[in-house]
Short mmCIF file of C-alpha atoms in Angstrom, two decimals:
data_model
loop_
_atom_site.label_atom_id
_atom_site.label_comp_id
_atom_site.label_asym_id
_atom_site.label_seq_id
_atom_site.Cartn_x
_atom_site.Cartn_y
_atom_site.Cartn_z
CA UNK A 190 87.15 100.20 -112.33
CA UNK A 191 86.99 103.85 -111.21
CA UNK A 192 85.17 104.86 -108.06
CA UNK A 193 83.83 101.48 -107.15
CA UNK A 194 82.70 102.78 -103.53
CA UNK A 195 80.64 105.53 -105.11
CA UNK A 196 78.89 103.08 -107.49
CA UNK A 197 78.61 100.51 -104.92
CA UNK A 198 77.12 102.82 -102.27
CA UNK A 199 74.96 104.34 -105.21
CA UNK A 200 73.28 100.84 -106.08
CA UNK A 201 72.81 100.40 -102.21
CA UNK A 202 70.98 103.62 -102.02
CA UNK A 203 68.68 102.79 -105.04
CA UNK A 204 67.86 99.45 -103.44
CA UNK A 205 66.81 101.26 -100.22
CA UNK A 206 64.49 103.60 -102.18
CA UNK A 207 62.99 100.61 -104.01
CA UNK A 208 62.56 99.05 -100.59
CA UNK A 209 61.14 101.71 -98.57
CA UNK A 210 58.96 103.30 -101.24
CA UNK A 211 57.73 99.84 -102.34
CA UNK A 212 58.26 100.59 -105.98
CA UNK A 213 57.03 98.94 -108.21
CA UNK A 214 53.85 97.88 -106.25
CA UNK A 215 54.10 94.40 -107.44
CA UNK A 216 55.88 92.36 -105.01
CA UNK A 217 57.33 89.81 -107.35
CA UNK A 218 58.55 92.58 -109.64
CA UNK A 219 60.09 94.61 -106.99
CA UNK A 220 61.68 91.32 -105.71
CA UNK A 221 63.40 90.81 -109.22
CA UNK A 222 64.42 94.46 -109.36
CA UNK A 223 66.24 94.23 -106.20
CA UNK A 224 67.87 90.97 -107.16
CA UNK A 225 69.32 92.62 -110.21
CA UNK A 226 70.72 95.49 -107.99
CA UNK A 227 72.46 92.81 -105.87
CA UNK A 228 73.96 91.16 -108.56
CA UNK A 229 75.11 94.50 -109.99
CA UNK A 230 76.61 95.31 -106.57
CA UNK A 231 78.45 91.73 -106.59
CA UNK A 232 79.75 92.45 -109.89
CA UNK A 233 81.22 95.90 -108.91
CA UNK A 234 82.75 94.39 -105.55
CA UNK A 235 84.33 91.34 -107.19
CA UNK A 236 85.57 93.22 -110.30
CA UNK A 237 87.35 96.00 -108.29
CA UNK A 238 88.99 93.64 -105.53
CA UNK A 239 86.35 94.38 -102.83
CA UNK A 240 85.60 90.62 -102.29
CA UNK A 241 83.28 90.17 -99.22
CA UNK A 242 85.22 87.01 -98.53
CA UNK A 243 88.66 88.97 -97.57
CA UNK A 244 89.30 92.15 -95.84
CA UNK A 245 88.72 95.36 -97.72
CA UNK A 246 91.79 97.00 -99.70
CA UNK A 247 93.07 100.54 -99.03
CA UNK A 248 95.35 99.87 -95.87
CA UNK A 249 97.06 103.06 -96.59
CA UNK A 250 93.89 105.22 -96.58
CA UNK A 251 91.79 104.63 -93.45
CA UNK A 252 88.68 106.21 -94.58
CA UNK A 253 88.49 104.26 -97.99
CA UNK A 254 89.46 101.09 -95.89
CA UNK A 255 86.56 101.40 -93.60
CA UNK A 256 84.11 102.22 -96.18
CA UNK A 257 85.00 99.21 -98.01
CA UNK A 258 84.53 97.17 -94.96
CA UNK A 259 81.08 98.92 -94.38
CA UNK A 260 79.94 97.95 -98.05
CA UNK A 261 81.12 94.25 -97.96
CA UNK A 262 79.12 93.77 -94.71
CA UNK A 263 76.26 95.47 -96.52
CA UNK A 264 76.58 92.91 -99.40
CA UNK A 265 76.27 90.00 -96.57
CA UNK A 266 73.14 91.62 -94.98
CA UNK A 267 71.73 92.44 -98.44
CA UNK A 268 72.23 88.96 -99.57
CA UNK A 269 70.60 87.54 -96.43
CA UNK A 270 67.63 89.71 -96.80
CA UNK A 271 67.11 88.97 -100.52
CA UNK A 272 67.49 85.12 -99.81
CA UNK A 273 64.63 85.09 -97.22
CA UNK A 274 62.71 87.23 -99.53
CA UNK A 275 63.14 84.96 -102.45
CA UNK A 276 62.18 81.90 -100.35
CA UNK A 277 59.19 83.51 -98.97
CA UNK A 278 57.64 84.89 -102.32
CA UNK A 279 58.72 81.91 -104.68
CA UNK A 280 58.74 78.74 -102.61
CA UNK A 281 56.73 79.19 -99.55
CA UNK A 282 52.76 78.51 -99.83
CA UNK A 283 50.49 81.29 -99.50
CA UNK A 284 49.25 80.37 -96.20
CA UNK A 285 52.68 80.40 -94.75
CA UNK A 286 53.35 83.74 -96.37
CA UNK A 287 50.22 85.20 -94.63
CA UNK A 288 51.06 83.78 -91.36
CA UNK A 289 54.70 85.10 -91.37
CA UNK A 290 56.12 82.58 -88.60
CA UNK A 291 58.29 80.54 -90.74
CA UNK A 292 59.62 83.29 -92.71
CA UNK A 293 60.52 85.42 -89.53
CA UNK A 294 62.17 82.62 -87.85
CA UNK A 295 64.05 81.56 -90.91
CA UNK A 296 64.94 84.99 -91.82
CA UNK A 297 66.65 85.64 -88.23
CA UNK A 298 68.46 82.48 -88.61
CA UNK A 299 69.95 83.57 -91.90
CA UNK A 300 70.63 86.88 -90.73
CA UNK A 301 72.58 85.64 -87.90
CA UNK A 302 74.64 83.32 -89.99
CA UNK A 303 75.28 86.30 -92.35
CA UNK A 304 76.36 88.55 -89.57
CA UNK A 305 78.89 85.88 -88.30
CA UNK A 306 80.08 85.45 -91.87
CA UNK A 307 80.65 89.06 -92.06
CA UNK A 308 82.51 89.21 -88.96
CA UNK A 309 84.80 86.08 -89.91
CA UNK A 310 85.44 87.07 -93.49
CA UNK A 311 85.19 90.97 -93.58
CA UNK A 312 86.63 91.88 -90.15
CA UNK A 313 88.63 88.65 -89.60
CA UNK A 314 87.60 88.10 -86.09
CA UNK A 315 88.11 84.94 -84.19
CA UNK A 316 84.66 83.33 -85.12
CA UNK A 317 85.23 80.02 -83.23
CA UNK A 318 85.78 81.88 -79.81
CA UNK A 319 82.85 84.11 -80.65
CA UNK A 320 80.58 80.99 -81.55
CA UNK A 321 81.49 79.22 -78.40
CA UNK A 322 81.02 82.42 -76.21
CA UNK A 323 77.69 82.87 -78.12
CA UNK A 324 76.82 79.14 -77.43
CA UNK A 325 77.09 79.89 -73.66
CA UNK A 326 75.13 83.03 -73.92
CA UNK A 327 72.38 81.42 -75.94
CA UNK A 328 71.99 78.82 -72.91
CA UNK A 329 71.68 81.52 -70.57
CA UNK A 330 69.02 83.28 -72.90
CA UNK A 331 67.25 80.11 -73.57
CA UNK A 332 66.57 79.60 -69.91
CA UNK A 333 65.51 83.22 -69.46
CA UNK A 334 62.91 83.11 -72.12
CA UNK A 335 62.06 79.68 -72.21
CA UNK A 336 58.52 80.30 -72.31
CA UNK A 337 58.85 82.64 -75.32
CA UNK A 338 60.67 79.76 -77.11
CA UNK A 339 58.06 77.38 -76.34
CA UNK A 340 55.60 79.79 -78.14
CA UNK A 341 58.02 79.83 -81.15
CA UNK A 342 58.33 76.20 -81.52
CA UNK A 343 54.58 75.56 -80.73
CA UNK A 344 54.01 78.24 -83.57
CA UNK A 345 56.10 76.21 -85.80
CA UNK A 346 54.20 73.11 -85.11
CA UNK A 347 50.97 74.87 -85.66
CA UNK A 348 52.06 76.18 -89.14
CA UNK A 349 53.34 73.15 -90.12
CA UNK A 350 50.28 71.03 -89.31
CA UNK A 351 47.65 73.87 -90.12
CA UNK A 352 44.69 73.28 -87.75
CA UNK A 353 43.47 76.60 -88.70
CA UNK A 354 44.47 79.50 -90.87
CA UNK A 355 43.76 83.16 -91.16
CA UNK A 356 40.25 83.87 -91.69
CA UNK A 357 38.94 80.74 -89.91
CA UNK A 358 36.46 80.80 -87.09
CA UNK A 359 38.05 78.56 -84.39
CA UNK A 360 37.11 77.61 -80.82
CA UNK A 361 40.34 77.16 -78.65
CA UNK A 362 39.06 75.42 -75.39
CA UNK A 363 36.13 77.75 -74.46
CA UNK A 364 36.97 80.77 -76.70
CA UNK A 365 35.55 81.33 -80.10
CA UNK A 366 36.73 83.97 -82.63
CA UNK A 367 38.04 84.63 -86.03
CA UNK A 368 41.57 84.19 -86.72
CA UNK A 369 43.14 87.57 -87.77
CA UNK A 370 46.87 87.03 -87.33
CA UNK A 371 49.49 84.37 -86.54
CA UNK A 372 53.02 85.16 -85.61
CA UNK A 373 55.92 83.83 -83.98
CA UNK A 374 54.42 84.20 -80.61
CA UNK A 375 50.80 84.06 -80.48
CA UNK A 376 47.36 83.72 -82.51
CA UNK A 377 45.27 86.51 -82.57
CA UNK A 378 41.46 86.27 -82.35
CA UNK A 379 38.60 88.60 -83.02
CA UNK A 380 35.65 87.43 -80.85
CA UNK A 381 32.04 87.84 -81.39
CA UNK A 382 32.02 90.97 -79.26
CA UNK A 383 34.67 92.62 -81.51
CA UNK A 384 37.27 92.13 -78.99
CA UNK A 385 40.81 90.94 -79.60
CA UNK A 386 41.96 87.82 -77.91
CA UNK A 387 45.53 86.86 -77.97
CA UNK A 388 46.16 83.03 -77.58
CA UNK A 389 49.92 82.03 -77.00
CA UNK A 390 51.09 79.64 -79.37
CA UNK A 391 52.12 77.14 -76.47
CA UNK A 392 48.59 77.20 -75.08
CA UNK A 393 46.98 76.63 -78.50
CA UNK A 394 49.28 73.69 -79.43
CA UNK A 395 47.92 71.96 -76.05
CA UNK A 396 44.42 72.98 -76.24
CA UNK A 397 41.39 71.30 -77.97
CA UNK A 398 40.86 73.12 -81.08
CA UNK A 399 37.60 73.29 -83.02
CA UNK A 400 37.65 74.80 -86.67
CA UNK A 401 34.27 75.91 -87.37
CA UNK A 402 35.32 76.78 -90.94
CA UNK A 403 36.07 73.48 -92.03
CA UNK A 404 34.25 72.09 -94.28
CA UNK A 405 33.73 75.56 -95.41
CA UNK A 406 29.98 74.99 -96.56
CA UNK A 407 28.56 73.50 -93.21
CA UNK A 408 28.47 75.30 -89.93
CA UNK A 409 26.66 73.75 -87.06
CA UNK A 410 24.64 75.51 -84.46
CA UNK A 411 23.28 73.97 -81.17
CA UNK A 412 20.63 74.97 -78.53
CA UNK A 413 20.11 73.46 -75.13
CA UNK A 414 16.62 73.87 -73.48
CA UNK A 415 15.75 72.82 -70.17
CA UNK A 416 12.25 71.51 -69.79
CA UNK A 417 10.21 70.63 -66.53
CA UNK A 418 10.45 66.87 -65.80
CA UNK A 419 6.59 66.37 -65.83
CA UNK A 420 6.51 66.84 -69.76
CA UNK A 421 6.17 63.76 -71.66
CA UNK A 422 9.62 63.36 -73.75
CA UNK A 423 7.91 62.57 -77.02
CA UNK A 424 5.51 65.46 -76.75
CA UNK A 425 8.74 67.90 -76.44
CA UNK A 426 10.55 65.85 -79.16
CA UNK A 427 7.95 66.32 -81.57
CA UNK A 428 7.64 69.87 -80.71
CA UNK A 429 11.20 70.43 -81.50
CA UNK A 430 11.17 68.52 -84.74
CA UNK A 431 8.32 70.82 -85.95
CA UNK A 432 10.35 73.82 -85.00
CA UNK A 433 13.17 72.44 -87.02
CA UNK A 434 10.82 71.80 -89.85
CA UNK A 435 9.44 75.54 -89.71
CA UNK A 436 13.05 77.11 -89.91
CA UNK A 437 13.73 77.18 -93.68
CA UNK A 438 17.01 78.77 -93.29
CA UNK A 439 19.00 75.69 -92.04
CA UNK A 440 20.30 72.95 -94.32
CA UNK A 441 18.11 69.57 -94.99
CA UNK A 442 21.66 67.85 -95.27
CA UNK A 443 23.27 67.10 -92.72
CA UNK A 444 19.81 66.57 -91.38
CA UNK A 445 18.78 68.61 -88.11
CA UNK A 446 17.74 66.63 -85.14
CA UNK A 447 16.38 66.98 -81.51
CA UNK A 448 17.51 64.81 -78.81
CA UNK A 449 17.07 64.25 -75.09
CA UNK A 450 20.68 65.20 -73.79
CA UNK A 451 20.62 64.53 -70.10
CA UNK A 452 18.59 64.74 -66.94
CA UNK A 453 19.18 66.86 -63.78
CA UNK A 454 17.45 67.24 -60.23
CA UNK A 455 14.97 69.98 -61.43
CA UNK A 456 14.76 69.53 -65.45
CA UNK A 457 15.36 67.43 -68.50
CA UNK A 458 17.79 69.08 -71.06
CA UNK A 459 16.99 68.71 -74.64
CA UNK A 460 19.37 69.61 -77.53
CA UNK A 461 18.56 70.95 -80.98
CA UNK A 462 21.05 70.74 -83.58
CA UNK A 463 21.04 72.16 -87.06
CA UNK A 464 23.27 73.49 -89.98
CA UNK A 465 23.71 76.21 -91.89
CA UNK A 466 25.94 77.05 -95.10
CA UNK A 467 27.58 80.30 -93.72
CA UNK A 468 29.24 81.20 -90.64
CA UNK A 469 27.59 84.64 -90.51
CA UNK A 470 24.09 83.07 -90.38
CA UNK A 471 24.50 81.23 -87.19
CA UNK A 472 23.46 84.20 -84.81
CA UNK A 473 20.24 85.01 -86.82
CA UNK A 474 19.21 81.44 -87.37
CA UNK A 475 20.02 80.46 -83.70
CA UNK A 476 17.33 83.19 -82.58
CA UNK A 477 14.98 82.30 -84.98
CA UNK A 478 15.25 78.70 -84.02
CA UNK A 479 14.88 79.39 -80.36
CA UNK A 480 11.76 81.52 -80.99
CA UNK A 481 10.24 78.49 -82.98
CA UNK A 482 10.96 76.17 -80.33
CA UNK A 483 9.29 78.54 -77.76
CA UNK A 484 6.23 78.59 -79.79
CA UNK A 485 6.02 75.12 -80.68
CA UNK A 486 6.49 73.81 -77.18
CA UNK A 487 3.70 76.34 -76.02
CA UNK A 488 1.36 74.99 -78.77
CA UNK A 489 2.10 71.43 -77.39
CA UNK A 490 1.09 72.67 -73.74
CA UNK A 491 4.82 72.52 -72.75
CA UNK A 492 5.71 76.04 -71.09
CA UNK A 493 9.28 77.16 -70.23
CA UNK A 494 9.52 78.40 -66.76
CA UNK A 495 11.91 79.38 -64.21
CA UNK A 496 13.23 75.82 -62.68
CA UNK A 497 13.23 75.49 -59.00
CA UNK A 498 9.97 77.44 -58.43
CA UNK A 499 6.29 76.23 -58.56
CA UNK A 500 4.53 76.15 -61.91
CA UNK A 501 2.32 79.04 -62.30
CA UNK A 502 -1.44 78.44 -61.77
CA UNK A 503 -3.41 77.92 -64.81
CA UNK A 504 -5.29 81.02 -65.98
CA UNK A 505 -8.83 81.03 -66.95
CA UNK A 506 -8.13 81.53 -70.56
CA UNK A 507 -9.35 78.59 -72.68
CA UNK A 508 -7.46 77.39 -75.77
CA UNK A 509 -9.05 79.94 -78.05
CA UNK A 510 -8.45 82.92 -75.95
CA UNK A 511 -4.83 81.81 -75.22
CA UNK A 512 -4.11 81.80 -78.95
CA UNK A 513 -5.65 85.03 -79.74
CA UNK A 514 -3.51 86.54 -76.83
CA UNK A 515 -0.35 85.34 -78.70
CA UNK A 516 -1.48 87.11 -81.97
CA UNK A 517 0.09 90.64 -82.53
CA UNK A 518 -3.10 91.76 -84.28
CA UNK A 519 -5.10 91.75 -81.04
CA UNK A 520 -2.73 92.93 -78.38
CA UNK A 521 -4.86 96.11 -77.77
CA UNK A 522 -8.00 94.04 -76.84
CA UNK A 523 -9.11 93.78 -73.16
CA UNK A 524 -9.80 90.41 -71.65
CA UNK A 525 -13.62 90.74 -72.43
CA UNK A 526 -12.89 91.82 -75.93
CA UNK A 527 -10.75 88.55 -76.31
CA UNK A 528 -13.44 86.28 -74.81
CA UNK A 529 -16.07 87.78 -77.05
CA UNK A 530 -14.01 87.11 -80.29
CA UNK A 531 -12.84 83.65 -79.39
CA UNK A 532 -16.33 82.52 -79.33
CA UNK A 533 -16.51 82.99 -83.11
CA UNK A 534 -13.29 80.94 -83.74
CA UNK A 535 -13.97 77.60 -85.41
CA UNK A 536 -11.23 74.73 -85.15
CA UNK A 537 -9.84 72.97 -88.36
CA UNK A 538 -7.56 69.95 -88.60
CA UNK A 539 -5.46 69.28 -91.51
CA UNK A 540 -3.09 66.31 -92.45
CA UNK A 541 0.42 66.75 -93.74
CA UNK A 542 0.92 68.10 -97.53
CA UNK A 543 -2.70 69.36 -97.62
CA UNK A 544 -3.34 72.54 -99.41
CA UNK A 545 -5.30 75.34 -97.40
CA UNK A 546 -4.98 78.21 -99.84
CA UNK A 547 -4.65 78.03 -103.56
CA UNK A 548 -3.10 81.11 -105.54
CA UNK A 549 -5.30 83.86 -106.83
CA UNK A 550 -8.02 83.25 -104.44
CA UNK A 551 -9.60 85.47 -102.14
CA UNK A 552 -9.75 84.22 -98.41
CA UNK A 553 -12.97 84.77 -96.78
CA UNK A 554 -11.58 84.07 -93.05
CA UNK A 555 -8.60 84.84 -90.91
CA UNK A 556 -6.74 81.75 -90.29
CA UNK A 557 -4.60 81.44 -86.77
CA UNK A 558 -2.26 78.57 -86.64
CA UNK A 559 -2.66 76.77 -83.51
CA UNK A 560 -0.06 73.98 -83.95
CA UNK A 561 2.02 72.48 -86.84
CA UNK A 562 4.03 74.14 -89.77
CA UNK A 563 2.79 75.44 -92.88
CA UNK A 564 4.48 76.43 -96.06
CA UNK A 565 3.94 79.48 -98.24
CA UNK A 566 5.01 79.00 -101.91
CA UNK A 567 5.02 81.35 -104.89
CA UNK A 568 4.00 79.73 -108.13
CA UNK A 569 6.21 80.94 -110.98
CA UNK A 570 6.86 79.91 -114.54
CA UNK A 571 9.91 77.85 -113.65
CA UNK A 572 8.00 76.18 -110.94
CA UNK A 573 6.86 76.57 -107.14
CA UNK A 574 9.39 78.40 -104.91
CA UNK A 575 8.87 78.49 -101.20
CA UNK A 576 9.28 82.10 -99.64
CA UNK A 577 8.25 81.65 -96.12
CA UNK A 578 7.33 79.16 -93.38
CA UNK A 579 4.68 80.07 -90.57
CA UNK A 580 3.93 78.28 -87.19
CA UNK A 581 1.98 78.56 -84.05
CA UNK A 582 0.55 81.94 -83.18
CA UNK A 583 0.82 83.38 -86.74
CA UNK A 584 -1.99 84.69 -88.86
CA UNK A 585 -2.70 84.83 -92.60
CA UNK A 586 -5.53 85.63 -94.90
CA UNK A 587 -6.25 89.11 -93.47
CA UNK A 588 -5.75 90.37 -97.20
CA UNK A 589 -9.06 88.81 -98.28
CA UNK A 590 -10.79 89.25 -95.09
CA UNK A 591 -10.10 92.93 -94.67
CA UNK A 592 -9.91 94.26 -98.35
CA UNK A 593 -11.15 91.69 -100.51
CA UNK A 594 -7.55 91.07 -102.04
CA UNK A 595 -6.53 87.67 -103.61
CA UNK A 596 -3.52 86.08 -102.39
CA UNK A 597 -0.99 85.12 -105.03
CA UNK A 598 0.66 82.24 -103.10
CA UNK A 599 -0.03 78.91 -102.16
CA UNK A 600 -0.36 77.66 -98.55
CA UNK A 601 0.01 73.96 -97.58
CA UNK A 602 0.93 72.16 -94.52
CA UNK A 603 4.10 70.46 -94.16
CA UNK A 604 3.10 68.79 -90.63
CA UNK A 605 -0.30 67.76 -89.18
CA UNK A 606 -1.68 71.15 -88.16
CA UNK A 607 -4.40 72.78 -86.24
CA UNK A 608 -5.99 76.21 -87.59
CA UNK A 609 -8.47 78.47 -85.76
CA UNK A 610 -10.56 80.59 -88.35
CA UNK A 611 -12.52 83.69 -87.97
CA UNK A 612 -15.34 84.27 -90.64
CA UNK A 613 -15.95 87.46 -92.53
CA UNK A 614 -19.35 88.28 -91.24
CA UNK A 615 -18.13 87.63 -87.42
CA UNK A 616 -15.12 89.84 -88.18
CA UNK A 617 -17.45 92.73 -89.57
CA UNK A 618 -19.56 92.87 -86.40
CA UNK A 619 -16.38 92.92 -84.47
CA UNK A 620 -14.63 95.58 -86.44
CA UNK A 621 -17.73 97.83 -86.11
CA UNK A 622 -17.00 98.00 -82.19
CA UNK A 623 -13.12 97.86 -82.58
CA UNK A 624 -12.12 100.00 -85.54
CA UNK A 625 -8.55 100.23 -83.98
CA UNK A 626 -8.04 96.40 -84.61
CA UNK A 627 -8.89 97.22 -88.42
CA UNK A 628 -6.04 99.70 -88.43
CA UNK A 629 -3.56 97.29 -86.86
CA UNK A 630 -4.44 94.79 -89.53
CA UNK A 631 -3.97 97.39 -92.37
CA UNK A 632 -0.63 98.13 -90.88
CA UNK A 633 0.33 94.47 -91.01
CA UNK A 634 -0.86 93.91 -94.51
CA UNK A 635 0.86 97.30 -95.56
CA UNK A 636 4.20 95.85 -94.15
CA UNK A 637 3.89 92.52 -95.89
CA UNK A 638 3.05 94.21 -99.18
CA UNK A 639 6.24 96.24 -98.86
CA UNK A 640 8.40 93.15 -97.75
CA UNK A 641 6.79 90.35 -99.97
CA UNK A 642 4.78 92.04 -102.78
CA UNK A 643 3.64 88.55 -103.96
CA UNK A 644 1.26 88.23 -100.85
CA UNK A 645 -1.11 90.99 -102.49
CA UNK A 646 -2.39 92.19 -105.95
CA UNK A 647 -0.94 95.26 -107.66
CA UNK A 648 -2.41 98.56 -105.90
CA UNK A 649 -4.94 100.48 -107.96
CA UNK A 650 -4.16 103.68 -109.94
CA UNK A 651 -5.53 105.98 -107.21
CA UNK A 652 -2.93 104.47 -104.77
CA UNK A 653 -0.17 105.17 -107.06
CA UNK A 654 -0.93 108.51 -107.57
CA UNK A 655 -0.40 109.74 -104.15
CA UNK A 656 -2.26 107.78 -101.58
CA UNK A 657 -0.08 105.74 -99.15
CA UNK A 658 -0.58 102.02 -99.15
CA UNK A 659 -1.92 102.15 -95.48
CA UNK A 660 -4.60 104.92 -96.34
CA UNK A 661 -5.71 103.05 -99.50
CA UNK A 662 -6.14 99.79 -97.28
CA UNK A 663 -8.02 101.88 -94.58
CA UNK A 664 -10.56 103.11 -97.30
CA UNK A 665 -10.90 99.65 -98.51
CA UNK A 666 -11.72 97.98 -95.16
CA UNK A 667 -14.25 100.62 -94.33
CA UNK A 668 -15.94 99.93 -97.75
CA UNK A 669 -15.91 96.15 -97.58
CA UNK A 670 -17.15 95.79 -93.96
CA UNK A 671 -19.60 98.99 -94.15
CA UNK A 672 -18.07 100.62 -91.15
CA UNK A 673 -19.10 104.14 -90.03
CA UNK A 674 -16.86 107.17 -91.27
CA UNK A 675 -16.37 108.65 -87.62
CA UNK A 676 -14.85 105.48 -86.57
CA UNK A 677 -11.91 106.01 -89.09
CA UNK A 678 -9.88 108.51 -86.90
CA UNK A 679 -6.85 109.96 -88.73
#
């Protein structure tokens, strides 16, 4: 064969271009192309007498001899690289390929073996003495980098047992984060604050690991609430169970629960445990659940307070006034105005699974939840669909009370409930003196219409021709309650 060196280095150059330019883009196709180039290089070498298992010929021409030596060494290294790539692409599981640990360690071993073979066959160096010397050197290096070696072998154990994989949310000891990278030395976690935390493999192998992503469709969340010791446990647990009932973002199976966790010198700790179907829901559901716990505890007369200090003195507000103070509609009222409005509230008790409001009816009163959990459902052709749950401190019925609009939903109790109601006549006399409250209610109603259009009827043509929903509602309220024009404001 003429010019085997030129042909051999040409094949190597093509292989470098395919490797560096990543052509073609498909990994498997690119691997087969490189394997074909390697077999072509092998044919060129063996057919021209340039066997990688012997010294290169051309002893009489020094330049050609050394070029042949270099080409034979390249053959060994190229073969080692393609062997590790073939094993990585064709045989290793996908999870191992992502983590790179096994392929990196195995590739290093194969390259070391190829380098020793090239030194022995091509350069004809005394490999036995080299291996003996490298063994002593390896002992010295092993003692110097023993912590790094422990990370490597711990990483092999982690990749073999697979307690977690890339993309899983894990807790290693007390640190929680998402696994974004696993290499020969460490596991990289992205924490909830967006920071990158690097955990050495040796530490992870000895730590207590909680994989929050397995099983993939159930993720638990836990809230620990400290309550004053004077509160009766049954009262607290009932309130916490109502809070769990009022949170419709949690799973019914596994069933959520509340329990007394432990006692301390100043408090009793209660734990609320629930489950969600997606990891990214945990934060929002935890916040919602804590708010529900606070409201249901307050409705049960159990107030959260700073421990270690005396309980605050009871105020002069009675039950009705305290309830009105928790409703955002009446935030602008003074104490005297709250007291006046509270006198018109009437108390109503309902059993569980009792309908309070039927679809397409016009409420003639504003209802405020004192205790319990209520379900808001939309009646569709395919059946009833729950769209929300409401609890203590929340109000409904302002659509009918303010503007005479029917509500297209059904509201029923999920637990025994207590409601306070304010009738239309009492509200009319109050709004004449406090038109700003009417505007606040119109804003709330307009917001609900934008977010949940099922809660009100379609707006008339004059609204759709240019008037905003809020402006239309204000005009409707003034007509229904016969308020004076000068009280409208802007």
